[in-house]
């Protein structure tokens, strides 16, 4: 069985979990998250510990125990602590602002780009160029960040664009002038 799948998941105080027909629902101080779990593994919920094991003894299904355990751990961490991603907007005149459930991006196009923010996600803008995306669903936070980044990916010559704050852009040398 997977090394990750063998580890038990502790349920912190204030978090309630429920499993019905492979639909795992977790409720806590940051909200609630529901995820469908793979059918190849079985989940046992005891007092404050969740353990994952194989549903049958088929060796081909061992890989699903680690996946199931990770999905459960992410749900519990999301409703207790939450997830956040930081992004930077780099470029002259590039800026962002939040207006009533929409992110308004001015990133060098002839028109502003308006991104509708999903319900369980909150985006805050600092200094017009720093974005902080927070939410209780790790998948949705990453998906929103990737969508915002896709509007203007960082380019390697000047480094202009939208990037994750911990992302390193490999810079290229521009065209050299001839003699």
Coordinates of C-alpha atoms in Angstrom, one line a residue, residues 15-19 22-37 70-83 120-121 135-141:
X15 CA -14.3 20.0 12.4
X16 CA -17.2 17.6 11.5
X17 CA -16.8 14.9 8.8
X18 CA -19.4 12.8 7.1
X19 CA -19.1 10.0 4.4
X22 CA -18.1 8.0 -1.5
X23 CA -19.0 11.7 -1.0
X24 CA -16.8 13.1 1.8
X25 CA -18.2 16.2 3.4
X26 CA -16.2 18.2 5.9
X27 CA -17.5 21.2 7.9
X28 CA -15.4 23.6 10.0
X29 CA -14.9 27.2 10.9
X30 CA -13.9 28.2 7.4
X31 CA -17.0 26.6 5.7
X32 CA -17.7 23.3 4.2
X33 CA -16.1 21.2 1.4
X34 CA -17.5 18.1 -0.4
X35 CA -15.4 15.8 -2.5
X36 CA -16.1 12.6 -4.3
X37 CA -13.7 9.9 -3.2
X70 CA -4.6 13.3 0.3
X71 CA -8.1 14.4 -0.7
X72 CA -9.4 13.9 2.8
X73 CA -6.4 15.7 4.4
X74 CA -6.8 18.7 2.0
X75 CA -10.5 19.0 2.9
X76 CA -9.8 19.0 6.6
X77 CA -7.0 21.5 6.3
X78 CA -9.1 23.7 4.1
X79 CA -12.1 24.0 6.5
X80 CA -9.8 24.4 9.6
X81 CA -7.0 26.7 8.2
X82 CA -7.8 27.5 4.6
X83 CA -5.5 27.8 1.6
X120 CA -16.1 30.3 -1.9
X121 CA -13.0 32.3 -3.0
X135 CA -10.4 29.8 0.0
X136 CA -11.2 26.5 1.7
X137 CA -10.9 24.3 -1.4
X138 CA -7.3 23.7 -2.5
X139 CA -8.3 22.7 -6.0
X140 CA -10.5 25.8 -6.6
X141 CA -7.8 28.2 -5.2

